[in-house]
mmCIF file of C-alpha atoms in Angstrom:
data_model
loop_
_atom_site.group_PDB
_atom_site.id
_atom_site.type_symbol
_atom_site.label_atom_id
_atom_site.label_comp_id
_atom_site.label_asym_id
_atom_site.label_seq_id
_atom_site.Cartn_x
_atom_site.Cartn_y
_atom_site.Cartn_z
ATOM 1 C CA MET A 1 9.699 -5.123 -14.538
ATOM 2 C CA ASN A 2 7.761 -5.386 -17.774
ATOM 3 C CA ASP A 3 10.356 -3.416 -19.750
ATOM 4 C CA THR A 4 13.364 -5.231 -18.281
ATOM 5 C CA TYR A 5 12.115 -8.798 -17.767
ATOM 6 C CA GLY A 6 8.937 -9.016 -19.843
ATOM 7 C CA HIS A 7 5.228 -9.062 -19.114
ATOM 8 C CA ASP A 8 5.227 -12.610 -17.724
ATOM 9 C CA VAL A 9 7.619 -11.588 -14.947
ATOM 10 C CA GLY A 10 5.646 -8.358 -14.411
ATOM 11 C CA ASP A 11 2.467 -10.413 -14.026
ATOM 12 C CA GLN A 12 4.220 -12.772 -11.585
ATOM 13 C CA CYS A 13 5.282 -9.731 -9.535
ATOM 14 C CA LEU A 14 1.664 -8.601 -9.265
ATOM 15 C CA VAL A 15 0.538 -12.094 -8.243
ATOM 16 C CA GLU A 16 3.293 -12.346 -5.624
ATOM 17 C CA PHE A 17 2.482 -8.902 -4.251
ATOM 18 C CA GLY A 18 -1.204 -9.816 -4.045
ATOM 19 C CA ARG A 19 -0.317 -13.013 -2.187
ATOM 20 C CA ILE A 20 1.820 -11.062 0.269
ATOM 21 C CA LEU A 21 -0.922 -8.498 0.867
ATOM 22 C CA LYS A 22 -3.449 -11.234 1.490
ATOM 23 C CA SER A 23 -1.120 -12.875 4.033
ATOM 24 C CA CYS A 24 -0.526 -9.584 5.895
ATOM 25 C CA PHE A 25 -4.096 -8.454 6.470
ATOM 26 C CA ARG A 26 -7.218 -9.641 8.240
ATOM 27 C CA LYS A 27 -10.008 -11.225 6.246
ATOM 28 C CA GLU A 28 -12.281 -8.241 6.985
ATOM 29 C CA ASP A 29 -9.770 -5.811 5.459
ATOM 30 C CA ILE A 30 -10.428 -4.902 1.822
ATOM 31 C CA ILE A 31 -7.554 -5.336 -0.644
ATOM 32 C CA SER A 32 -7.885 -4.175 -4.232
ATOM 33 C CA ARG A 33 -5.699 -3.433 -7.202
ATOM 34 C CA TYR A 34 -6.306 0.181 -8.135
ATOM 35 C CA GLY A 35 -4.457 0.002 -11.442
ATOM 36 C CA GLY A 36 -1.072 -0.814 -12.874
ATOM 37 C CA ASP A 37 1.135 -1.605 -9.912
ATOM 38 C CA GLU A 38 -0.946 0.282 -7.341
ATOM 39 C CA PHE A 39 -3.036 -1.396 -4.663
ATOM 40 C CA GLU A 40 -5.403 -0.124 -1.976
ATOM 41 C CA VAL A 41 -6.082 -1.611 1.435
ATOM 42 C CA PHE A 42 -8.927 -0.508 3.688
ATOM 43 C CA MET A 43 -8.477 -1.462 7.335
ATOM 44 C CA MET A 44 -11.445 -0.787 9.592
ATOM 45 C CA ASN A 45 -11.191 0.420 13.193
ATOM 46 C CA ILE A 46 -7.516 1.403 13.071
ATOM 47 C CA ILE A 47 -6.817 4.600 14.980
ATOM 48 C CA ASP A 48 -3.134 4.134 15.741
ATOM 49 C CA ALA A 49 -0.584 5.083 13.075
ATOM 50 C CA GLY A 50 1.785 2.558 14.683
ATOM 51 C CA ILE A 51 -0.409 -0.310 13.493
ATOM 52 C CA VAL A 52 -0.339 1.027 9.937
ATOM 53 C CA GLU A 53 3.428 1.481 10.104
ATOM 54 C CA LYS A 54 3.839 -2.072 11.423
ATOM 55 C CA LYS A 55 1.773 -3.450 8.509
ATOM 56 C CA ALA A 56 3.823 -1.435 6.024
ATOM 57 C CA CYS A 57 7.064 -2.817 7.464
ATOM 58 C CA GLN A 58 5.596 -6.336 7.354
ATOM 59 C CA ILE A 59 4.780 -5.934 3.648
ATOM 60 C CA MET A 60 8.194 -4.510 2.769
ATOM 61 C CA GLN A 61 9.990 -7.258 4.689
ATOM 62 C CA ALA A 62 7.891 -10.000 3.068
ATOM 63 C CA LEU A 63 8.742 -8.585 -0.361
ATOM 64 C CA GLN A 64 12.460 -8.586 0.408
ATOM 65 C CA LEU A 65 12.275 -12.178 1.662
ATOM 66 C CA SER A 66 10.275 -13.395 -1.352
ATOM 67 C CA LYS A 67 12.081 -16.179 -3.205
ATOM 68 C CA VAL A 68 9.843 -16.080 -6.298
ATOM 69 C CA PHE A 69 12.434 -14.244 -8.405
ATOM 70 C CA GLU A 70 15.588 -15.605 -6.819
ATOM 71 C CA ASP A 71 16.779 -17.105 -10.126
ATOM 72 C CA LEU A 72 16.560 -13.645 -11.773
ATOM 73 C CA ASN A 73 18.316 -11.965 -8.828
ATOM 74 C CA ILE A 74 15.340 -9.607 -8.369
ATOM 75 C CA THR A 75 14.417 -8.114 -5.005
ATOM 76 C CA LEU A 76 10.933 -6.647 -4.917
ATOM 77 C CA THR A 77 10.327 -3.358 -3.119
ATOM 78 C CA CYS A 78 7.359 -1.067 -2.709
ATOM 79 C CA SER A 79 6.460 2.453 -1.698
ATOM 80 C CA ILE A 80 3.491 2.893 0.606
ATOM 81 C CA GLY A 81 1.262 5.876 1.306
ATOM 82 C CA ALA A 82 -1.379 5.747 4.018
ATOM 83 C CA PHE A 83 -4.029 7.989 5.478
ATOM 84 C CA ILE A 84 -5.926 7.379 8.699
ATOM 85 C CA VAL A 85 -9.514 8.573 8.438
ATOM 86 C CA ASP A 86 -12.449 9.004 10.730
ATOM 87 C CA ARG A 87 -15.898 7.774 9.813
ATOM 88 C CA TYR A 88 -16.828 11.116 8.251
ATOM 89 C CA THR A 89 -13.939 11.412 5.804
ATOM 90 C CA PRO A 90 -15.197 11.112 2.219
ATOM 91 C CA TYR A 91 -13.567 8.388 0.149
ATOM 92 C CA LEU A 92 -12.137 10.789 -2.448
ATOM 93 C CA GLU A 93 -10.426 12.909 0.195
ATOM 94 C CA ALA A 94 -8.973 9.819 1.883
ATOM 95 C CA PHE A 95 -7.791 8.452 -1.454
ATOM 96 C CA GLU A 96 -6.166 11.750 -2.464
ATOM 97 C CA ARG A 97 -4.354 12.097 0.853
ATOM 98 C CA ALA A 98 -3.119 8.508 0.779
ATOM 99 C CA ASP A 99 -2.014 9.036 -2.829
ATOM 100 C CA LEU A 100 -0.073 12.173 -1.856
ATOM 101 C CA ALA A 101 1.597 10.211 0.948
ATOM 102 C CA LEU A 102 2.482 7.515 -1.603
ATOM 103 C CA TYR A 103 4.142 10.010 -3.931
ATOM 104 C CA CYS A 104 6.025 11.502 -0.970
ATOM 105 C CA SER A 105 7.316 8.004 -0.235
ATOM 106 C CA LYS A 106 8.352 7.474 -3.853
ATOM 107 C CA TYR A 107 10.092 10.804 -4.256
ATOM 108 C CA GLN A 108 11.923 10.554 -0.952
ATOM 109 C CA GLY A 109 13.739 7.376 -1.909
ATOM 110 C CA LYS A 110 11.191 4.600 -2.472
ATOM 111 C CA ASN A 111 10.845 1.378 -0.447
ATOM 112 C CA GLN A 112 9.341 3.229 2.517
ATOM 113 C CA CYS A 113 6.021 4.279 4.004
ATOM 114 C CA ARG A 114 4.590 7.743 4.601
ATOM 115 C CA ILE A 115 1.521 8.106 6.804
ATOM 116 C CA ASP A 116 -0.725 11.165 6.785
ATOM 117 C CA CYS A 117 -2.552 11.160 10.089
ATOM 118 C CA SER A 118 -3.215 14.847 10.422
ATOM 119 C CA PRO A 119 -6.743 15.563 11.644
ATOM 120 C CA ASN A 120 -9.469 16.181 9.147
ATOM 121 C CA LYS A 121 -10.159 19.919 9.303
ATOM 122 C CA LYS A 122 -13.483 19.794 7.448
ATOM 123 C CA LEU A 123 -16.759 19.041 9.162
ATOM 124 C CA TYR A 124 -19.160 16.782 7.304
ATOM 125 C CA GLN A 125 -22.776 16.150 8.202
#
């Protein structure tokens, strides 16, 4: 966006995406911008991958329906990677696995979600 339309439009994209994220999640969920155009969302007490998939679809649909850039004929899309953790999963492991799922989503065609919900093999005390 920045290279094609300029930094003002790139900034507006980030603001619009942040607005959409805020509208899609509960107030107890934690939403943060990790860097560049990457965001993190922490949802507590979610054990069903179907809920995560539903949220991902909600975000992608809201982006496609966004009218913010209608005059520029821009449709926003996103790639989503998710990892479902248990209470003993260290943050760095969860982040790395979600990040790998994100890159899988990007390299397999973008504008989709990949969820890693394989059980944590390590035991932490």
